[in-house]
Structure formats: structure tokens, C-alpha cells
Short mmCIF file of C-alpha atoms and ligand atoms in Angstrom, two decimals:
data_model
loop_
_atom_site.label_atom_id
_atom_site.label_comp_id
_atom_site.label_asym_id
_atom_site.label_seq_id
_atom_site.Cartn_x
_atom_site.Cartn_y
_atom_site.Cartn_z
CA UNK D 1 102.22 102.12 87.79
CA UNK D 2 102.17 98.91 85.94
CA UNK D 3 98.77 98.23 83.96
CA UNK D 4 99.17 94.65 83.85
CA UNK D 5 99.36 94.51 87.76
CA UNK D 6 95.99 96.28 88.18
CA UNK D 7 94.09 94.21 90.57
CA UNK D 8 91.18 95.75 90.35
CA UNK D 9 88.20 94.03 88.77
CA UNK D 10 84.97 97.06 87.80
CA UNK D 11 81.97 94.99 86.06
CA UNK D 12 79.17 93.46 86.91
CA UNK D 13 79.58 90.01 88.99
CA UNK D 14 83.98 90.33 88.37
CA UNK D 15 84.81 88.68 91.41
CA UNK D 16 87.01 91.79 93.08
CA UNK D 17 90.25 91.06 94.33
CA UNK D 18 89.24 91.98 98.38
CA UNK D 19 86.12 91.17 98.91
CA UNK D 20 85.73 93.51 101.63
CA UNK D 21 82.75 93.82 104.29
CA UNK D 22 80.64 90.68 103.83
CA UNK D 23 82.29 88.71 106.73
CA UNK D 24 78.90 89.09 108.65
CA UNK D 25 77.06 86.98 105.67
CA UNK D 26 79.57 84.71 105.19
CA UNK D 27 79.56 84.01 108.88
CA UNK D 28 75.62 83.65 108.84
CA UNK D 29 75.81 81.13 105.72
CA UNK D 30 78.10 78.89 107.35
CA UNK D 31 75.82 78.35 110.04
CA UNK D 32 73.09 78.21 107.35
CA UNK D 33 75.05 75.13 105.99
CA UNK D 34 75.90 73.88 109.01
CA UNK D 35 72.21 73.74 110.35
CA UNK D 36 70.63 72.77 107.49
CA UNK D 37 72.85 69.68 106.83
CA UNK D 38 71.92 68.63 110.30
CA UNK D 39 67.86 68.83 109.66
CA UNK D 40 67.43 71.68 112.06
CA UNK D 41 65.16 74.34 111.15
CA UNK D 42 66.38 77.55 109.48
CA UNK D 43 66.17 80.21 107.27
CA UNK D 44 68.05 80.77 103.90
CA UNK D 45 69.47 83.84 103.15
CA UNK D 46 68.25 86.58 100.44
CA UNK D 47 70.37 89.10 99.41
CA UNK D 48 68.95 92.26 98.07
CA UNK D 49 70.38 95.70 97.12
CA UNK D 50 71.36 98.25 94.83
CA UNK D 51 73.04 97.63 91.58
CA UNK D 52 76.24 97.85 91.94
CA UNK D 53 76.73 96.79 95.49
CA UNK D 54 77.82 93.17 95.16
CA UNK D 55 74.84 90.83 95.22
CA UNK D 56 76.06 89.02 92.60
CA UNK D 57 79.71 88.47 93.49
CA UNK D 58 78.61 87.46 97.03
CA UNK D 59 76.17 85.07 95.84
CA UNK D 60 79.07 83.13 94.38
CA UNK D 61 80.94 83.17 97.16
CA UNK D 62 78.17 81.39 99.12
CA UNK D 63 78.53 79.25 96.73
CA UNK D 64 81.80 78.25 96.57
CA UNK D 65 81.02 78.29 100.47
CA UNK D 66 78.54 75.08 99.92
CA UNK D 67 80.84 73.74 97.08
CA UNK D 68 83.96 73.51 100.18
CA UNK D 69 81.07 71.97 102.60
CA UNK D 70 80.55 69.15 99.96
CA UNK D 71 77.01 70.07 99.00
CA UNK D 72 75.98 70.12 94.93
CA UNK D 73 74.94 73.39 93.90
CA UNK D 74 73.76 74.82 90.94
CA UNK D 75 72.69 78.77 89.77
CA UNK D 76 70.75 80.71 87.85
CA UNK D 77 69.53 84.05 86.90
CA UNK D 78 66.04 85.15 86.54
CA UNK D 79 64.81 87.34 83.62
CA UNK D 80 61.61 88.66 82.95
CA UNK D 81 59.61 86.94 80.54
CA UNK D 82 61.26 83.32 80.80
CA UNK D 83 59.79 80.92 82.61
CA UNK D 84 61.92 79.20 85.38
CA UNK D 85 61.69 75.57 84.35
CA UNK D 86 64.36 75.16 82.11
CA UNK D 87 67.13 77.78 83.68
CA UNK D 88 66.06 75.84 86.95
CA UNK D 89 66.06 72.50 85.84
CA UNK D 90 69.84 73.17 84.44
CA UNK D 91 71.13 74.82 87.78
CA UNK D 92 69.46 71.14 89.76
CA UNK D 93 70.88 69.37 87.52
CA UNK D 94 74.21 70.98 87.74
CA UNK D 95 73.82 70.35 91.42
CA UNK D 96 73.41 66.16 91.21
CA UNK D 97 75.94 66.10 88.93
CA UNK D 98 77.71 67.88 91.72
CA UNK D 99 77.00 65.34 94.68
CA UNK D 100 77.55 62.62 92.30
CA UNK D 101 75.26 59.95 93.76
CA UNK D 102 75.94 56.53 92.45
CA UNK D 103 73.74 54.03 91.16
CA UNK D 104 70.24 54.23 91.69
CA UNK D 105 69.62 57.01 93.52
CA UNK D 106 71.43 59.31 90.81
CA UNK D 107 69.34 57.86 88.27
CA UNK D 108 66.05 58.53 89.95
CA UNK D 109 67.14 61.89 90.67
CA UNK D 110 68.26 62.79 86.99
CA UNK D 111 65.02 61.11 85.89
CA UNK D 112 63.09 63.44 87.73
CA UNK D 113 65.07 66.72 87.00
CA UNK D 114 64.34 65.30 83.06
CA UNK D 115 60.88 64.91 83.18
CA UNK D 116 60.44 68.25 85.08
CA UNK D 117 62.38 70.10 82.24
CA UNK D 118 60.47 68.41 79.69
CA UNK D 119 57.36 70.42 80.77
CA UNK D 120 58.16 73.40 79.15
CA UNK D 121 56.26 75.20 76.95
CA UNK D 122 56.98 75.75 73.66
CA UNK D 123 59.47 78.88 73.00
CA UNK D 124 60.76 78.87 76.62
CA UNK D 125 58.19 81.79 77.40
CA UNK D 126 55.73 82.01 80.29
CA UNK D 127 51.82 81.23 79.03
CA UNK D 128 52.42 81.71 75.90
CA UNK D 129 51.08 78.41 74.87
CA UNK D 130 49.81 75.04 76.86
CA UNK D 131 52.92 72.89 78.01
CA UNK D 132 53.20 69.97 75.18
CA UNK D 133 54.32 66.57 76.11
CA UNK D 134 56.05 66.45 72.29
CA UNK D 135 58.49 69.07 73.16
CA UNK D 136 61.07 67.25 73.95
CA UNK D 137 63.76 69.67 74.74
CA UNK D 138 66.84 67.78 75.85
CA UNK D 139 68.07 69.05 78.71
CA UNK D 140 71.32 66.81 78.41
CA UNK D 141 69.94 63.94 80.79
CA UNK D 142 70.70 60.47 79.41
CA UNK D 143 68.52 58.38 81.53
CA UNK D 144 64.99 58.12 81.14
CA UNK D 145 62.25 60.72 82.48
CA UNK D 146 60.42 59.42 85.21
CA UNK D 147 56.55 59.86 84.09
CA UNK D 148 54.42 60.92 86.32
CA UNK D 149 56.96 62.93 88.47
CA UNK D 150 57.23 66.79 88.57
CA UNK D 151 55.53 66.60 85.22
CA UNK D 152 52.07 67.99 85.88
CA UNK D 153 52.35 71.12 84.20
CA UNK D 154 51.54 72.88 87.35
CA UNK D 155 55.23 74.74 88.30
CA UNK D 156 54.00 74.58 92.24
CA UNK D 157 53.03 70.91 92.49
CA UNK D 158 55.88 69.84 90.22
CA UNK D 159 58.46 72.21 91.85
CA UNK D 160 57.33 70.48 95.27
CA UNK D 161 57.90 67.35 93.69
CA UNK D 162 61.59 68.16 92.52
CA UNK D 163 62.79 69.57 95.09
CA UNK D 164 61.23 66.82 97.56
CA UNK D 165 63.20 64.13 95.51
CA UNK D 166 66.26 66.10 95.42
CA UNK D 167 66.34 67.03 98.97
CA UNK D 168 65.66 63.22 99.82
CA UNK D 169 68.62 62.38 98.17
CA UNK D 170 71.10 64.51 99.38
CA UNK D 171 69.94 63.54 102.65
CA UNK D 172 70.98 60.17 101.49
CA UNK D 173 74.35 61.14 100.58
CA UNK D 174 74.84 63.07 103.96
CA UNK D 175 75.25 66.31 102.17
CA UNK D 176 73.00 69.00 101.18
CA UNK D 177 71.81 71.16 98.07
CA UNK D 178 71.94 74.89 97.59
CA UNK D 179 70.46 76.48 94.43
CA UNK D 180 70.88 79.85 94.03
CA UNK D 181 68.91 82.59 92.16
CA UNK D 182 70.16 86.11 91.15
CA UNK D 183 68.13 89.05 89.92
CA UNK D 184 65.19 87.13 91.80
CA UNK D 185 62.65 89.89 91.51
CA UNK D 186 62.17 89.15 87.83
CA UNK D 187 60.82 85.37 88.21
CA UNK D 188 57.17 85.51 87.05
CA UNK D 189 54.22 85.74 89.81
CA UNK D 190 53.53 82.39 89.29
CA UNK D 191 57.32 80.90 89.70
CA UNK D 192 57.66 83.25 93.20
CA UNK D 193 54.93 81.57 94.46
CA UNK D 194 55.63 78.10 93.40
CA UNK D 195 59.53 78.54 95.11
CA UNK D 196 58.11 79.82 97.75
CA UNK D 197 55.80 77.02 98.01
CA UNK D 198 58.17 74.23 97.54
CA UNK D 199 60.82 76.36 99.94
CA UNK D 200 58.53 76.39 102.68
CA UNK D 201 57.16 72.55 102.30
CA UNK D 202 61.23 71.30 102.01
CA UNK D 203 61.87 73.48 105.23
CA UNK D 204 59.29 71.59 107.11
CA UNK D 205 60.64 68.29 106.25
CA UNK D 206 64.01 69.16 107.18
CA UNK D 207 65.24 67.60 104.37
CA UNK D 208 69.20 69.25 103.40
CA UNK D 209 68.22 71.68 100.32
CA UNK D 210 68.16 75.74 100.30
CA UNK D 211 67.46 78.26 97.88
CA UNK D 212 69.56 81.24 98.20
CA UNK D 213 68.67 84.20 96.41
CA UNK D 214 69.52 87.97 95.54
CA UNK D 215 67.47 90.97 94.03
CA UNK D 216 66.89 94.48 94.28
CA UNK D 217 65.87 95.95 97.49
CA UNK D 218 62.30 95.62 96.65
CA UNK D 219 62.43 91.83 96.55
CA UNK D 220 61.29 90.94 100.08
CA UNK D 221 57.98 92.68 99.19
CA UNK D 222 57.99 90.79 95.71
CA UNK D 223 58.10 87.62 97.83
CA UNK D 224 56.01 88.29 100.88
CA UNK D 225 52.71 89.78 98.10
CA UNK D 226 53.17 86.42 96.52
CA UNK D 227 53.33 84.52 100.23
CA UNK D 228 52.04 85.62 103.31
CA UNK D 229 54.91 83.47 105.22
CA UNK D 230 58.40 84.07 103.24
CA UNK D 231 59.26 86.65 105.67
CA UNK D 232 59.36 83.40 107.66
CA UNK D 233 61.31 81.66 105.08
CA UNK D 234 64.22 83.90 104.10
CA UNK D 235 66.35 86.13 106.36
CA UNK D 236 67.05 89.34 104.57
CA UNK D 237 70.11 90.73 104.42
CA UNK D 238 70.79 94.30 102.83
CA UNK D 239 73.78 94.45 101.28
CA UNK D 240 75.17 98.09 101.23
CA UNK D 241 77.72 100.14 100.51
CA UNK D 242 80.79 99.59 102.50
CA UNK D 243 82.02 101.43 105.41
CA UNK D 244 85.45 103.48 105.73
CA UNK D 245 87.75 100.97 106.78
CA UNK D 246 86.14 97.89 104.45
CA UNK D 247 86.17 100.58 101.51
CA UNK D 248 90.17 101.00 102.59
CA UNK D 249 90.86 97.33 102.84
CA UNK D 250 89.16 96.96 99.43
CA UNK D 251 91.52 99.30 97.70
CA UNK D 252 94.64 98.55 100.21
CA UNK D 253 94.73 94.90 100.57
CA UNK D 254 95.11 94.13 96.74
CA UNK D 255 97.75 96.99 96.05
CA UNK D 256 99.83 96.02 98.98
CA UNK D 257 99.89 92.45 97.29
CA UNK D 258 101.80 94.15 94.54
CA UNK D 259 103.63 96.03 96.83
CA UNK D 260 102.33 99.72 96.53
CA UNK D 261 100.35 101.75 98.95
CA UNK D 262 98.08 104.63 99.24
CA UNK D 263 98.85 108.06 101.03
CA UNK D 264 96.18 108.26 103.84
CA UNK D 265 94.66 111.21 101.87
CA UNK D 266 94.36 109.61 98.72
CA UNK D 267 91.88 107.36 100.89
CA UNK D 268 89.98 110.34 102.01
CA UNK D 269 89.95 111.25 98.27
CA UNK D 270 88.66 107.81 97.04
CA UNK D 271 85.96 107.26 99.82
CA UNK D 272 84.54 110.87 98.98
CA UNK D 273 84.60 110.06 95.56
CA UNK D 274 82.92 106.02 95.76
CA UNK D 275 80.86 106.91 98.71
CA UNK D 276 81.53 102.89 99.49
CA UNK D 277 79.86 101.60 96.40
CA UNK D 278 81.90 98.42 95.42
CA UNK D 279 81.45 99.21 92.05
CA UNK D 280 82.71 102.35 92.09
CA UNK D 281 85.57 101.38 94.69
CA UNK D 282 86.79 99.16 91.84
CA UNK D 283 86.28 101.65 88.77
CA UNK D 284 88.66 104.27 90.42
CA UNK D 285 90.79 101.76 91.87
CA UNK D 286 91.72 101.03 88.61
CA UNK D 287 91.88 104.33 87.12
CA UNK D 288 94.06 105.42 89.84
CA UNK D 289 96.33 102.79 89.43
CA UNK D 290 96.61 103.09 85.84
CA UNK D 291 97.83 106.92 86.21
CA UNK D 292 99.80 107.06 89.60
CA UNK D 293 103.32 107.46 88.58
CA UNK D 294 104.09 104.99 91.61
CA UNK D 295 103.96 103.85 95.09
CA UNK D 296 102.53 105.65 97.48
CA UNK D 297 99.35 106.48 95.30
CA UNK D 298 98.57 110.56 96.21
CA UNK D 299 95.79 112.88 96.53
CA UNK D 300 97.09 114.24 93.23
CA UNK D 301 96.91 110.94 91.41
CA UNK D 302 93.28 110.40 92.28
CA UNK D 303 92.32 113.88 91.00
CA UNK D 304 94.28 113.05 87.44
CA UNK D 305 92.45 109.81 87.35
CA UNK D 306 89.15 110.99 88.03
CA UNK D 307 87.48 112.00 85.13
CA UNK D 308 88.77 108.66 83.40
CA UNK D 309 87.06 106.81 86.60
CA UNK D 310 84.04 109.26 85.45
CA UNK D 311 83.81 108.46 82.18
CA UNK D 312 84.29 104.97 82.46
CA UNK D 313 81.21 104.64 84.73
CA UNK D 314 79.75 106.48 82.24
CA UNK D 315 79.75 104.28 80.11
CA UNK D 316 80.04 100.79 82.05
CA UNK D 317 77.87 101.13 84.48
CA UNK D 318 75.29 104.42 83.82
CA UNK D 319 74.59 104.45 79.80
CA UNK D 320 74.70 101.26 79.47
CA UNK D 321 71.16 101.35 81.43
CA UNK D 322 70.34 104.83 80.30
CA UNK D 323 70.08 103.22 76.47
CA UNK D 324 67.61 100.98 77.41
CA UNK D 325 65.09 103.62 77.95
CA UNK D 326 62.82 105.18 75.54
CA UNK D 327 62.85 109.05 74.93
CA UNK D 328 59.58 109.38 76.84
CA UNK D 329 61.31 107.21 79.59
CA UNK D 330 64.30 108.98 79.76
CA UNK D 331 62.12 111.95 80.29
CA UNK D 332 60.16 110.24 83.47
CA UNK D 333 63.98 109.41 84.50
CA UNK D 334 65.03 112.97 84.27
CA UNK D 335 62.23 114.50 86.20
CA UNK D 336 62.58 111.76 89.06
CA UNK D 337 66.41 113.10 89.10
CA UNK D 338 64.94 116.39 89.26
CA UNK D 339 62.69 115.94 92.26
CA UNK D 340 65.24 114.26 93.60
CA UNK D 341 67.81 116.96 93.93
CA UNK D 342 65.15 119.46 95.22
CA UNK D 343 64.51 116.84 97.63
CA UNK D 344 68.23 117.07 98.79
CA UNK D 345 70.05 119.41 101.54
CA UNK D 346 70.94 119.40 105.00
CA UNK D 347 67.07 118.64 105.96
CA UNK D 348 66.68 116.35 102.84
CA UNK D 349 69.97 114.21 102.73
CA UNK D 350 70.21 110.91 104.09
CA UNK D 351 71.73 110.67 107.68
CA UNK D 352 74.80 108.85 106.94
CA UNK D 353 75.70 111.28 104.13
CA UNK D 354 79.18 111.35 103.56
CA UNK D 355 81.42 114.34 105.14
CA UNK D 356 82.82 115.75 102.04
CA UNK D 357 81.37 113.76 99.58
CA UNK D 358 78.80 113.70 97.33
CA UNK D 359 75.18 114.57 99.28
CA UNK D 360 73.25 111.58 99.27
CA UNK D 361 69.84 112.09 98.03
CA UNK D 362 66.31 110.45 99.36
CA UNK D 363 66.39 106.85 97.99
CA UNK D 364 62.73 107.44 97.05
CA UNK D 365 60.89 109.75 95.34
CA UNK D 366 57.14 110.30 95.59
CA UNK D 367 55.80 109.39 91.93
CA UNK D 368 52.89 111.81 92.26
CA UNK D 369 55.57 114.63 92.41
CA UNK D 370 57.45 113.64 89.32
CA UNK D 371 53.87 113.79 87.38
CA UNK D 372 53.55 117.16 88.74
CA UNK D 373 56.93 118.43 87.85
CA UNK D 374 56.23 116.96 84.10
CA UNK D 375 52.68 118.32 84.47
CA UNK D 376 51.29 115.48 83.67
CA UNK D 377 47.98 113.30 85.10
CA UNK D 378 49.81 110.69 86.93
CA UNK D 379 47.72 107.95 85.01
CA UNK D 380 48.93 108.86 81.25
CA UNK D 381 52.53 108.15 83.41
CA UNK D 382 51.88 104.58 84.16
CA UNK D 383 53.12 102.96 81.08
CA UNK D 384 56.61 104.61 81.28
CA UNK D 385 56.97 103.45 85.13
CA UNK D 386 55.86 100.34 84.58
CA UNK D 387 58.12 99.77 81.46
CA UNK D 388 61.20 101.30 83.74
CA UNK D 389 60.21 98.82 86.69
CA UNK D 390 60.16 96.03 84.09
CA UNK D 391 63.97 96.87 82.71
CA UNK D 392 64.70 96.98 86.04
CA UNK D 393 66.20 100.84 86.01
CA UNK D 394 64.04 102.16 89.29
CA UNK D 395 62.14 100.10 91.69
CA UNK D 396 59.28 100.59 94.10
CA UNK D 397 59.57 99.22 97.16
CA UNK D 398 56.51 100.87 99.00
CA UNK D 399 53.36 102.22 96.74
CA UNK D 400 53.58 105.75 95.59
CA UNK D 401 57.22 105.76 95.97
CA UNK D 402 59.68 105.32 93.31
CA UNK D 403 63.61 105.14 93.28
CA UNK D 404 66.79 104.19 90.73
CA UNK D 405 68.02 100.95 91.46
CA UNK D 406 71.39 102.13 90.37
CA UNK D 407 72.59 104.53 93.06
CA UNK D 408 73.97 108.16 92.28
CA UNK D 409 71.70 108.00 88.76
CA UNK D 410 70.31 110.81 89.56
CA UNK D 411 73.81 113.02 89.56
CA UNK D 412 74.76 111.32 86.44
CA UNK D 413 71.61 111.70 84.80
CA UNK D 414 71.71 115.55 85.54
CA UNK D 415 75.43 116.04 84.89
CA UNK D 416 75.35 114.34 81.38
CA UNK D 417 71.67 114.19 80.00
N1 ADP N 1 82.81 93.57 99.22
C1 ADP N 1 83.52 93.64 97.70
N2 ADP N 1 84.43 94.32 97.69
C2 ADP N 1 84.96 95.25 97.09
N3 ADP N 1 84.59 95.01 95.53
C3 ADP N 1 83.73 94.31 95.46
C4 ADP N 1 82.58 94.17 96.61
N4 ADP N 1 81.15 93.48 95.99
C5 ADP N 1 81.29 93.69 94.66
N5 ADP N 1 82.19 94.36 94.40
C6 ADP N 1 82.49 94.98 93.11
O1 ADP N 1 81.63 95.77 92.72
C7 ADP N 1 81.49 95.04 91.35
C8 ADP N 1 79.73 95.13 91.40
O2 ADP N 1 79.67 93.96 91.79
P1 ADP N 1 78.30 92.49 91.52
O3 ADP N 1 78.96 91.64 92.28
O4 ADP N 1 77.88 92.88 89.95
O5 ADP N 1 77.13 93.81 91.95
P2 ADP N 1 75.73 93.34 91.89
O6 ADP N 1 75.41 91.91 91.62
O7 ADP N 1 75.24 93.65 93.01
O8 ADP N 1 74.69 94.82 91.12
C9 ADP N 1 82.33 94.31 91.10
O9 ADP N 1 83.10 95.38 89.77
C10 ADP N 1 83.04 94.07 92.39
O10 ADP N 1 84.16 93.34 91.92
MG1 MG N 2 74.16 91.46 90.00
#
């Protein structure tokens, strides 16, 4: 069918034509906004899940909901080895601009953002050098910095002061501020702990400011290792693959907008191929649309398009990640895939394994078994494992266990490498 009218959107952070199966999270967030705006105690939301399940697009959608509610919003993406200070300063700067407070209150808020921003150590790195006041990075704020506020150099003190002042300003305007942090697991330990402390302080004082996070499945463990009270600060929402009806809706509704339909057995074949993982749904939807001669889309069209969809995933989803690993790390990944495959089967498969679909593998495998498979001592593999953790290719939700952050990665490795 006409590729120009192809509605599907495979790609990191690409807004899907239909955001399927996320009503629960959207409704819960509306309640958070309403309660926080009224000064009621409420836990903020943290979205967790594997890569490609739709955390970023959901986070963006929550941000839109906050904007519609009249809140000031800002967003940042955490990166390993990058300090929180500058990206957070930019995000809250944006939020203050969106709120547009007039006169003195606005100037004070911007001045505090500026003084917070200017305590950045040189180079923007973590712990490389002591903060230097001379390093006057200009965050693009015209009003003068408020000396003595949020500029001690201690990130925890500074964050509490920054967010308290901004929350107070938001309260005066009768609205709120929401700060969105994607890839939250990549924040450094000091920054995580400071962010939790600040969020804690803010929630206790009933100020209308929330921090909304998204990250890999082990993010709750990262947060609770940092501050034991983090479970009371955030409500964790696991974002997962779509169930059958949501996966169908993600395909059927955008097609209907363009006047096209799917035959029922085509939808069966699509779900078997994608497992309901949103990235796979979009990749298959796109390839099948381009290959199908007309509506309705049939199971034969799915079969014809399969190699193209898999090739697109091999490059765009799997390959781009695999390429980040060194030869030694790749060996480790392959060993993980082999251990996972050896554990699959009627007894090892996840209880929700798809009938007729790819068998689901256990989520996590023991590091000791990976080492045994490679015939190596576990300690000698720590550098490879740590590097893979840092590159975000694997995660450890529990001591002694590791898992791929990318769904179906084991199968990709066994088939392509
Ligand atoms: N609820 C959904 N319904 C349909 N497609 C979705 C949904 N959520 C995400 N997608 C699609 O999945 C892909 C991955 O989304 P993204 O937000 O980047 O995932 P993550 O941040 O979890 O890695 C994108 O192509 C997006 O359009
Ligand atoms: Mg993302």
C-alpha cells in the first residue's frame, strides 16, 4: 500500500500513531496532578521496563498531560558520567518559562536556577574537579544569579533549595511544576540520592512539584539502595509488552484512519511475531503495510514482509546496541544467550509464553552459569559484565542474576552472531 500514508512509527521515542494499552498509567497520572495541585500527599510515578516497551513515549505523553493541566514542565535524559546539574537547570528553566510567572517571583526563580546552574564543575563531568565559581556557564538566563541560594556546591543542599523555591513559586501561581527524567538509572549515585532527598522534602512540605522518572527494570533497586524511603516517594509502574487487544488496537486503529483493515489471521500472525512488544509492533506494522498489495492485509502479506521487518529490527534495534560491545563483551553476551536458551522449554518458559509465538526465555540468568559456560572464573569476567551494565545492554535486578535490557536479544544473538 501507499508508503506515503504508512502510519506506523518504529524508532526510539517516536510517537506511535495510537498509544495503546496505557490508560491505567494515564489515569493514575491525572490523579497525581490533581492531588499534588491541591497540596495532598501523593507519590510520584516512575515508569520501568525493558528497551522498546514505550517508556519514553509514555513519559512524553504524561508531560503533555501536565502541560494541558497548566503546569510548567521540563525534561532531561540522564547519561552515564554526566552530572545532573546542567541538564536539570535547563529542564527547570523551561518549566519556569512555561509557567510564565510575572515580575519579582519569576525573576527570583530564574535567578536561583542560574545560581544552581553555575556551580557546575568544569567540563560538565562528575567529580573531575572542584566547582569553580569562575566557570560562568551561561544557562541563557538574563536575570542575575541569586547569590547564596542553591550554589553551595553540595548537590543535595542545592537541589533542595532549588526545588523548594520553584515549588513555592508554582504554588503562588496556583499551578505546579513537573520535571521528567528519562533513563533515570544512569544518574550518578550522588545525584540519585540528592534527587530523592529533594523530592522527599518537597512532598513533605506539600509544594506542587513532582519528579517523574523512567528507566530500566532495576531502577527501583537503584533508588532504594540510595534512599531507603524511596519506595514511599515513588509509585513504580512496570511498562510491559501489550496484551493481545492493545497490540491489535495499535495496528488496527491507525490503519482504519487510512481506510485499511487487517484479516483476523493476519493479526494472529502479527502478535506471534511481535510478542506485543511496542517497538516490534511498529516495525512489523510498517514493513507489512509497505508490502501488502491492498486492504485487507492478510497473513500472506505478513509472511512476505517478515524478512524486511526482521532486517529493520536487526539494524535499528539490535545491531545498534550490539555494536557498542567490545569483542570480549560480545562473548559474554553470547554466553548469556546460550544459558538462557538452555533454560527455555516447557518448564523454564515464562507462564505467559505465547501460544504459537517465540518461546519466552527466563528474564534473568545466574552470572555463575555464564562464567561456567565460558569456562572462566566469575571474577575474571567482572570487567566485561560491568562494562555491559554501564552501556545499558544488561541489567541486574537481583544479586547474582543478569538479564538483557533488550527483549528477544538472546534470540537475535543466536541467529545473527
Ligand atoms: N503504547 C504503545 N502503543 C503502540 N506503540 C508504542 C507504544 N509505546 C511505544 N510504542 C512504540 O514503540 C517504540 C519504542 O518506544 P520508546 O518510547 O522509545 O520505548 P523505550 O523508551 O521504552 O525504549 C516506538 O516506535 C513507539 O512508537
Ligand atoms: Mg526510552
